[in-house]
Coordinates of C-alpha atoms in Angstrom, one line a residue:
M14 CA -45.4 33.4 -35.4
A15 CA -41.6 33.9 -35.4
P16 CA -40.5 37.5 -35.5
A17 CA -39.0 38.7 -38.8
A18 CA -35.2 38.7 -39.0
S19 CA -34.0 41.9 -37.4
V20 CA -31.1 42.2 -39.8
A21 CA -31.7 41.7 -43.5
V22 CA -30.1 43.1 -46.6
E23 CA -33.2 45.3 -47.1
N24 CA -32.7 47.1 -43.8
L25 CA -28.9 47.6 -43.9
N26 CA -27.3 51.1 -44.5
P27 CA -28.1 51.9 -48.2
K28 CA -24.7 53.6 -48.5
V29 CA -23.1 50.2 -47.8
L30 CA -25.3 48.5 -50.4
K31 CA -24.4 51.2 -53.0
C32 CA -20.6 50.7 -52.4
E33 CA -18.8 48.4 -54.8
Y34 CA -15.1 47.4 -55.0
A35 CA -14.4 45.5 -58.2
V36 CA -10.8 44.4 -57.5
R37 CA -12.0 42.1 -54.8
G38 CA -15.5 41.6 -56.3
E39 CA -17.6 38.8 -57.9
I40 CA -14.9 37.6 -60.3
V41 CA -12.3 37.2 -57.5
I42 CA -14.8 35.4 -55.2
H43 CA -15.4 32.9 -58.0
A44 CA -11.7 32.6 -58.5
Q45 CA -11.2 31.7 -54.8
R46 CA -13.9 29.0 -55.2
L47 CA -12.0 27.6 -58.2
Q48 CA -8.8 27.7 -56.2
Q49 CA -10.4 25.6 -53.5
Q50 CA -11.7 23.1 -56.1
L51 CA -8.1 22.7 -57.4
Q52 CA -6.9 21.9 -53.9
T53 CA -9.7 19.3 -53.2
Q54 CA -9.9 17.9 -56.8
P55 CA -6.6 18.3 -58.6
G56 CA -7.0 18.0 -62.3
S57 CA -10.7 18.9 -62.4
L58 CA -10.2 22.2 -64.2
P59 CA -8.5 23.0 -67.5
F60 CA -5.6 24.7 -65.7
D61 CA -3.5 23.8 -62.6
Q62 CA -3.3 27.2 -60.8
I63 CA -5.1 30.5 -60.5
L64 CA -3.1 33.5 -61.5
F65 CA -4.4 36.6 -59.6
C66 CA -3.8 39.6 -61.9
N67 CA -6.7 41.5 -60.3
I68 CA -4.9 43.5 -57.6
G69 CA -1.5 45.2 -57.1
N70 CA -0.3 42.6 -54.5
P71 CA 3.3 41.9 -55.6
Q72 CA 4.5 39.6 -52.8
S73 CA 1.5 37.3 -53.3
L74 CA 2.9 36.6 -56.8
G75 CA 6.4 35.9 -55.6
Q76 CA 8.1 39.4 -55.4
Q77 CA 10.7 39.3 -52.6
P78 CA 10.8 42.0 -49.9
V79 CA 13.7 44.5 -49.8
T80 CA 16.3 43.0 -47.4
F81 CA 17.3 46.3 -45.7
F82 CA 13.7 47.1 -44.9
R83 CA 13.0 43.7 -43.4
E84 CA 16.3 43.7 -41.4
V85 CA 15.3 47.0 -39.8
L86 CA 11.8 45.8 -39.0
A87 CA 13.1 42.5 -37.5
L88 CA 15.5 44.4 -35.2
C89 CA 12.8 47.0 -34.2
D90 CA 10.3 44.3 -33.3
H91 CA 12.8 42.2 -31.4
P92 CA 15.2 44.7 -29.9
C93 CA 17.0 42.2 -27.7
L94 CA 18.7 41.1 -30.9
L95 CA 20.7 44.3 -30.7
E96 CA 22.4 43.1 -27.6
K97 CA 23.6 39.9 -29.1
E98 CA 27.1 39.6 -30.6
E99 CA 26.1 37.3 -33.5
T100 CA 23.6 40.0 -34.8
K101 CA 26.6 41.9 -36.2
S102 CA 27.3 39.0 -38.6
L103 CA 23.7 38.4 -39.5
F104 CA 22.5 42.0 -40.1
S105 CA 24.1 44.9 -42.0
A106 CA 25.7 47.6 -39.9
D107 CA 23.4 50.3 -41.3
A108 CA 20.3 48.3 -40.6
I109 CA 21.5 47.9 -37.0
S110 CA 22.2 51.6 -36.6
R111 CA 18.9 52.6 -38.3
A112 CA 16.9 50.2 -36.0
K113 CA 18.7 51.8 -32.9
Q114 CA 17.9 55.3 -34.3
I115 CA 14.2 54.4 -34.8
L116 CA 13.8 52.7 -31.4
A117 CA 15.2 55.8 -29.8
T118 CA 12.3 57.8 -31.2
I119 CA 9.6 55.3 -30.0
P120 CA 8.5 55.9 -26.4
G121 CA 9.6 52.9 -24.4
R122 CA 11.2 51.4 -27.5
A123 CA 7.9 49.5 -27.7
T124 CA 6.6 48.6 -31.2
G125 CA 3.6 47.0 -29.5
A126 CA 2.4 50.2 -27.9
Y127 CA 0.1 52.9 -29.3
S128 CA 1.8 56.0 -30.7
H129 CA 0.8 59.6 -31.2
S130 CA -2.4 59.5 -33.5
Q131 CA -0.5 61.1 -36.4
G132 CA 2.3 58.6 -36.0
V133 CA 5.6 58.5 -34.1
K134 CA 7.1 62.0 -34.3
G135 CA 10.6 60.8 -35.2
L136 CA 9.2 58.7 -38.1
R137 CA 7.2 61.7 -39.3
D138 CA 10.5 63.7 -39.2
A139 CA 12.1 61.1 -41.4
I140 CA 9.2 61.1 -43.9
A141 CA 9.3 64.9 -44.0
A142 CA 13.0 64.8 -44.7
G143 CA 12.4 62.3 -47.5
I144 CA 9.8 64.5 -49.1
T145 CA 12.1 67.6 -48.8
S146 CA 14.9 65.8 -50.5
R147 CA 12.6 64.5 -53.2
D148 CA 10.9 67.8 -54.0
G149 CA 13.5 70.4 -53.1
F150 CA 10.8 72.2 -51.0
P151 CA 10.5 72.0 -47.2
A152 CA 8.1 69.5 -45.6
N153 CA 7.0 69.6 -42.0
A154 CA 6.4 66.5 -39.7
D155 CA 3.2 68.2 -38.4
D156 CA 1.7 67.9 -41.8
I157 CA 2.2 64.2 -41.9
F158 CA -0.5 61.7 -40.9
I159 CA 0.8 58.1 -41.0
T160 CA -2.0 55.7 -42.0
D161 CA -2.6 52.0 -42.5
G162 CA -1.8 52.2 -46.2
A163 CA -3.1 55.1 -48.3
S164 CA -6.8 53.9 -48.2
P165 CA -7.6 55.1 -44.6
G166 CA -6.3 58.5 -45.5
V167 CA -8.6 58.7 -48.5
H168 CA -11.6 57.6 -46.3
M169 CA -10.6 60.2 -43.7
M170 CA -10.7 63.0 -46.3
M171 CA -14.0 61.9 -47.8
Q172 CA -15.5 61.7 -44.3
L173 CA -14.3 65.3 -43.7
L174 CA -15.4 66.8 -47.1
I175 CA -18.7 65.0 -47.7
R176 CA -21.7 66.4 -45.7
N177 CA -24.6 65.0 -47.8
E178 CA -25.4 63.7 -51.3
K179 CA -25.1 67.2 -52.7
D180 CA -21.3 67.3 -52.0
G181 CA -19.4 66.1 -55.0
I182 CA -15.8 64.9 -55.7
L183 CA -14.3 65.1 -59.2
C184 CA -12.8 61.7 -60.0
P185 CA -11.1 60.4 -63.1
I186 CA -12.8 57.7 -65.2
P187 CA -11.5 55.1 -65.3
Q188 CA -10.6 55.4 -61.6
Y189 CA -9.4 53.1 -58.8
P190 CA -12.6 51.9 -57.2
L191 CA -11.5 52.9 -53.7
Y192 CA -12.7 56.4 -54.7
S193 CA -16.2 55.5 -55.9
A194 CA -16.5 53.1 -53.0
S195 CA -15.5 55.7 -50.4
I196 CA -17.7 58.4 -51.9
A197 CA -20.6 56.0 -51.8
L198 CA -19.9 55.0 -48.2
H199 CA -19.8 58.6 -47.1
G200 CA -22.9 59.5 -49.0
G201 CA -21.5 61.9 -51.6
A202 CA -21.7 62.3 -55.3
L203 CA -19.0 61.1 -57.7
V204 CA -18.5 63.7 -60.4
P205 CA -16.7 61.9 -63.3
Y206 CA -14.2 63.4 -65.7
Y207 CA -13.1 61.2 -68.5
L208 CA -9.5 60.5 -69.4
D209 CA -8.9 60.5 -73.1
E210 CA -7.8 57.0 -74.3
K211 CA -6.8 58.3 -77.7
T212 CA -4.1 60.6 -76.2
G213 CA -2.7 57.9 -73.9
W214 CA -5.2 58.6 -71.1
G215 CA -4.6 62.4 -71.2
L216 CA -6.4 64.7 -68.7
E217 CA -8.1 67.6 -70.5
I218 CA -8.7 70.7 -68.4
S219 CA -11.6 71.6 -70.8
D220 CA -13.3 68.4 -69.9
L221 CA -12.7 69.0 -66.1
K222 CA -14.3 72.4 -66.5
K223 CA -17.3 71.1 -68.4
Q224 CA -18.0 68.3 -65.8
L225 CA -17.6 70.8 -63.0
E226 CA -20.0 73.3 -64.5
D227 CA -22.5 70.5 -65.3
A228 CA -22.4 69.3 -61.7
R229 CA -22.8 72.8 -60.3
S230 CA -25.8 73.4 -62.6
K231 CA -27.4 70.3 -60.9
G232 CA -26.9 71.9 -57.5
I233 CA -23.9 69.8 -56.5
D234 CA -21.2 71.5 -54.4
V235 CA -18.0 70.1 -55.8
R236 CA -15.4 70.1 -53.0
A237 CA -12.3 68.3 -54.4
L238 CA -10.5 66.9 -57.4
V239 CA -8.9 63.5 -57.3
V240 CA -5.8 62.9 -59.5
I241 CA -4.1 59.6 -59.6
N242 CA -0.5 60.0 -60.9
P243 CA 0.9 57.6 -62.2
G244 CA -2.5 56.4 -63.2
N245 CA -4.4 53.4 -61.8
P246 CA -5.8 51.5 -63.8
T247 CA -4.5 53.4 -66.8
G248 CA -0.7 53.6 -66.2
Q249 CA -0.1 57.0 -67.6
V250 CA 2.3 59.6 -66.1
L251 CA 1.2 63.2 -66.2
A252 CA 3.3 65.7 -68.1
E253 CA 4.6 68.6 -66.0
D254 CA 2.7 71.3 -67.9
N255 CA -0.5 69.3 -67.4
Q256 CA 0.1 69.3 -63.7
Y257 CA 0.6 73.1 -63.7
D258 CA -2.8 73.4 -65.4
I259 CA -4.5 71.1 -62.8
V260 CA -3.0 73.1 -59.9
K261 CA -4.2 76.4 -61.5
F262 CA -7.7 74.9 -62.1
C263 CA -8.0 73.8 -58.4
K264 CA -6.8 77.2 -57.2
N265 CA -9.3 79.1 -59.5
E266 CA -12.2 76.9 -58.7
G267 CA -11.6 76.6 -54.9
L268 CA -11.1 72.8 -54.9
V269 CA -9.1 70.6 -52.6
L270 CA -6.5 68.7 -54.6
L271 CA -6.4 65.0 -53.6
A272 CA -3.2 63.6 -55.2
D273 CA -2.9 59.9 -55.2
E274 CA 0.9 59.4 -55.7
V275 CA 1.3 55.8 -54.5
Y276 CA 3.0 54.7 -57.7
Q277 CA 5.7 57.5 -57.7
E278 CA 8.5 54.9 -58.0
N279 CA 6.8 53.0 -60.8
I280 CA 7.9 54.8 -63.9
Y281 CA 8.9 52.7 -66.9
V282 CA 9.6 55.2 -69.7
D283 CA 12.7 57.5 -70.1
N284 CA 10.8 60.5 -71.3
K285 CA 8.6 61.0 -68.2
K286 CA 9.4 61.6 -64.5
F287 CA 7.4 61.8 -61.4
N288 CA 6.7 65.3 -60.0
S289 CA 4.7 65.5 -56.8
F290 CA 1.8 68.0 -56.9
K291 CA 3.2 69.7 -53.9
K292 CA 6.5 70.4 -55.7
I293 CA 4.5 71.7 -58.8
A294 CA 2.4 74.0 -56.6
R295 CA 5.4 75.3 -54.7
S296 CA 7.4 75.9 -57.9
M297 CA 4.4 78.0 -59.2
G298 CA 4.8 80.2 -56.1
Y299 CA 1.7 78.8 -54.3
G300 CA 2.3 78.6 -50.6
E301 CA 0.5 77.1 -47.6
D302 CA -2.4 79.6 -47.8
D303 CA -3.1 79.3 -51.5
L304 CA -4.2 75.7 -52.1
P305 CA -5.5 72.9 -49.9
L306 CA -3.6 69.9 -51.0
V307 CA -3.4 66.3 -49.7
S308 CA -1.0 63.8 -51.1
F309 CA -1.1 60.1 -50.4
Q310 CA 1.8 57.6 -50.4
S311 CA 1.9 53.9 -49.6
V312 CA 4.4 51.2 -48.8
S313 CA 2.2 48.7 -50.8
K314 CA 3.4 49.8 -54.3
G315 CA 6.7 51.1 -55.7
Y316 CA 9.4 48.5 -55.7
Y317 CA 8.7 47.6 -52.0
G318 CA 5.3 45.9 -52.5
E319 CA 4.7 45.6 -48.7
C320 CA 0.9 45.5 -49.0
G321 CA 0.2 43.4 -45.9
K322 CA 2.2 45.7 -43.7
R323 CA -0.4 48.4 -44.2
G324 CA 1.9 51.5 -44.1
G325 CA 1.4 54.8 -45.8
Y326 CA 0.8 58.5 -45.1
M327 CA -0.9 61.6 -46.2
E328 CA 0.7 65.0 -46.3
I329 CA -1.8 67.8 -45.6
T330 CA -1.0 71.4 -46.5
G331 CA -3.1 74.5 -47.0
F332 CA -5.7 73.8 -44.3
S333 CA -6.6 76.2 -41.5
A334 CA -5.7 75.3 -37.9
P335 CA -9.3 74.6 -36.9
V336 CA -9.8 72.3 -39.9
R337 CA -6.5 70.4 -39.0
E338 CA -7.8 70.0 -35.5
Q339 CA -10.8 68.1 -36.9
I340 CA -8.6 65.9 -39.1
Y341 CA -6.5 65.1 -36.0
K342 CA -9.7 64.3 -34.1
V343 CA -10.8 61.8 -36.8
A344 CA -7.3 60.3 -36.8
S345 CA -7.4 59.9 -33.0
V346 CA -10.6 58.0 -33.1
N347 CA -8.6 55.2 -34.7
L348 CA -5.9 55.7 -32.0
C349 CA -2.9 55.3 -34.4
S350 CA -1.8 53.3 -37.4
N351 CA 0.2 50.1 -36.9
I352 CA 3.8 50.7 -35.9
T353 CA 5.3 48.3 -38.4
G354 CA 3.7 50.2 -41.2
Q355 CA 4.9 53.5 -39.7
I356 CA 8.5 52.3 -39.6
L357 CA 8.3 51.1 -43.2
A358 CA 6.8 54.4 -44.4
S359 CA 9.9 56.1 -42.8
L360 CA 12.3 53.6 -44.5
V361 CA 10.6 53.9 -47.9
M362 CA 11.1 57.7 -47.8
N363 CA 14.6 57.3 -46.4
P364 CA 16.3 54.3 -47.9
P365 CA 20.0 53.6 -47.7
K366 CA 22.2 56.3 -49.2
V367 CA 25.5 56.1 -51.1
G368 CA 28.2 55.1 -48.7
D369 CA 25.9 53.0 -46.4
E370 CA 26.9 49.4 -46.1
S371 CA 23.6 48.2 -47.6
Y372 CA 23.4 50.7 -50.4
A373 CA 24.9 48.4 -53.2
S374 CA 22.6 45.5 -52.4
Y375 CA 19.6 47.7 -51.8
K376 CA 20.1 49.5 -55.1
A377 CA 20.6 46.1 -56.9
E378 CA 17.3 44.8 -55.5
K379 CA 15.4 48.0 -56.3
D380 CA 16.7 48.2 -59.9
A381 CA 16.1 44.5 -60.5
I382 CA 12.5 44.8 -59.4
L383 CA 11.7 48.0 -61.4
Q384 CA 13.5 46.9 -64.6
S385 CA 11.7 43.6 -64.5
L386 CA 8.4 45.3 -64.0
A387 CA 9.2 47.5 -67.1
R388 CA 10.0 44.4 -69.2
R389 CA 6.8 42.7 -68.0
A390 CA 4.7 45.7 -68.8
K391 CA 6.2 45.9 -72.3
A392 CA 5.8 42.2 -73.0
L393 CA 2.1 42.2 -72.0
E394 CA 1.4 45.5 -73.8
D395 CA 2.9 44.0 -77.0
A396 CA 1.0 40.8 -76.6
F397 CA -2.3 42.6 -76.2
N398 CA -1.7 44.8 -79.2
K399 CA -1.1 41.7 -81.4
L400 CA -4.5 40.2 -80.7
E401 CA -7.5 40.8 -82.9
G402 CA -9.9 43.4 -81.5
I403 CA -7.6 44.5 -78.6
S404 CA -5.8 47.9 -78.3
C405 CA -3.6 48.8 -75.4
N406 CA -2.0 52.1 -74.5
K407 CA 1.6 52.2 -73.4
A408 CA 2.2 51.5 -69.7
E409 CA 4.3 54.5 -68.6
G410 CA 4.0 53.7 -64.9
A411 CA 2.0 52.0 -62.1
M412 CA 1.4 48.3 -62.2
Y413 CA -1.4 47.8 -64.7
L414 CA -2.5 47.7 -68.3
F415 CA -6.0 48.7 -69.3
P416 CA -6.6 47.4 -72.8
Q417 CA -9.8 48.0 -74.7
I418 CA -11.5 44.9 -76.0
H419 CA -13.7 45.5 -79.1
L420 CA -16.2 42.7 -78.6
P421 CA -18.3 41.2 -81.4
Q422 CA -22.0 42.0 -81.3
K423 CA -22.8 38.4 -80.8
A424 CA -20.7 38.3 -77.6
I425 CA -22.5 41.5 -76.3
E426 CA -25.9 39.7 -76.9
A427 CA -24.6 36.6 -75.1
A428 CA -23.6 38.7 -72.1
K429 CA -27.0 40.4 -72.1
A430 CA -28.7 37.0 -72.0
A431 CA -26.4 36.0 -69.1
K432 CA -27.3 39.3 -67.4
K433 CA -23.7 40.4 -67.3
A434 CA -21.8 43.5 -68.5
P435 CA -20.0 42.4 -71.7
D436 CA -16.5 42.9 -70.2
A437 CA -17.5 40.9 -67.0
F438 CA -18.8 38.1 -69.3
Y439 CA -15.5 38.0 -71.1
V440 CA -13.5 38.1 -67.9
L441 CA -15.5 35.2 -66.4
R442 CA -15.0 33.1 -69.4
L443 CA -11.2 33.9 -69.3
L444 CA -11.1 32.8 -65.7
E445 CA -13.0 29.6 -66.3
S446 CA -10.8 28.7 -69.3
T447 CA -7.4 29.7 -68.1
G448 CA -7.3 30.5 -64.4
I449 CA -6.2 34.1 -65.1
V450 CA -8.0 36.6 -62.9
V451 CA -8.4 40.2 -64.3
V452 CA -11.0 42.8 -63.5
P453 CA -13.6 44.1 -66.0
G454 CA -13.3 47.7 -66.9
S455 CA -16.9 48.3 -65.8
G456 CA -15.5 48.1 -62.2
F457 CA -13.4 51.2 -62.8
G458 CA -15.7 53.2 -65.1
Q459 CA -15.2 53.7 -68.8
V460 CA -16.7 55.6 -71.7
P461 CA -20.1 54.2 -72.3
G462 CA -20.1 51.6 -75.1
T463 CA -16.4 50.8 -74.6
W464 CA -15.2 47.6 -72.9
H465 CA -11.8 47.1 -71.1
I466 CA -10.0 44.8 -68.7
R467 CA -7.4 45.8 -66.0
C468 CA -4.5 43.3 -65.8
T469 CA -1.6 43.7 -63.4
I470 CA 1.9 43.3 -64.7
L471 CA 2.9 41.4 -61.5
P472 CA 3.2 37.7 -62.3
Q473 CA 6.9 36.8 -62.0
E474 CA 8.8 37.3 -65.2
D475 CA 9.3 33.6 -65.9
K476 CA 5.5 33.1 -65.8
I477 CA 4.7 36.0 -68.3
P478 CA 5.1 33.8 -71.4
A479 CA 2.7 31.2 -70.1
V480 CA 0.2 34.0 -69.2
I481 CA 0.5 35.4 -72.7
T482 CA 0.1 32.0 -74.3
R483 CA -3.0 31.1 -72.2
F484 CA -4.6 34.5 -72.9
K485 CA -3.9 34.3 -76.6
V486 CA -5.4 30.8 -77.0
F487 CA -8.5 31.8 -75.0
H488 CA -9.0 35.1 -76.9
E489 CA -8.7 33.5 -80.3
A490 CA -11.2 30.8 -79.4
F491 CA -13.6 33.4 -77.9
M492 CA -13.5 35.7 -81.0
A493 CA -14.0 32.6 -83.3
E494 CA -17.0 31.5 -81.2
Y495 CA -18.7 35.0 -81.3
R496 CA -17.5 36.4 -84.6
D497 CA -20.4 38.3 -86.2

């Protein structure tokens, strides 16, 4: 008799089985199969291309990288270009001088070598300088850990804070599923707090308090509060006084504040602006010893959209020296983050300034991308709100809309029969009819009995009208088919 398979799903780590990540989940796997079908059998589907609106991946949908950033990266990766005369006519003078400056801080000028585990010191200095000029409060290179995008920083903090299933993390619902996935992987408890859709996804301190007390009454030791600002998937930008209340709440309750601030450049309304939680805490008079605070930033979002370069950082303040040693130890197990991402993180926080040769073209590229994103957000928001049974809050920031879909009872029954959540059923039908890939709200969490989809605003502007038309035709047919 042959021995039983030594590795089966049944005997894998249950934490891995519990972990889910909807933005790359079942719907997307099906979309990739359909994409292959289009390549091998053109014309076999009712559409000619798949439009991936499931993940904030701008360059995959045609967004161009910022020239200055790429010039500096090219020169750093191939420094012998700096010796060639023709480089002066091919690259801007400030990209050349910035590359020289960066290479001087990298031991051996080698972008293919490991760096310090927190990242190259000179690049952390540049990031700290960028944070200082953004916030008007000092930042310190020793507080910066450069990471492969923001996600490893989040995992690192979860690993540090979660000891067992009785350790809880307060997370917004809806949330970006990195948080629920990371909490599940590290074996902790997700303590939800619900954003209020009626007030434009507002964060109510009274609800935070209620959820915290409820979790504590069940014996859960709540360690931290996650805040995503601007919001993902919900696109709201927190008001300053709301941020003051959140900081006070964390201070009073002894919580670590985990501030996901990766969309800080993505703000599309004139009446809101981004304030980092560190700036808010410092302006309230809270210093290093008053509040443990971790803020995350990434080169994947903003106007830069350099997702594949995997650059980002976390700034850690308010932790004791022995705790920081442990964070450093965890970082050093991974040796270091990739050097290209480290360089980009320093550039994103220190772009060209007025007077630099590249400033005019850099500013034109940045403004064009952000203004186009704002127009796309508005066009999609208006289109959703015109459709029967769909209501969509204003996209103030980030890269997503999270409209609510009021599904007919008949559609909910059909979903049940197909053993699917109603929003997943809708999203699957949308994909198979139109080639548009969005994520069901159930992948992010939502108030029970409500159904949503998350749609990125990233298809290129000239494709938006076609997306809207395809969506409208599908939705009208769907509603007609299932009308009660």
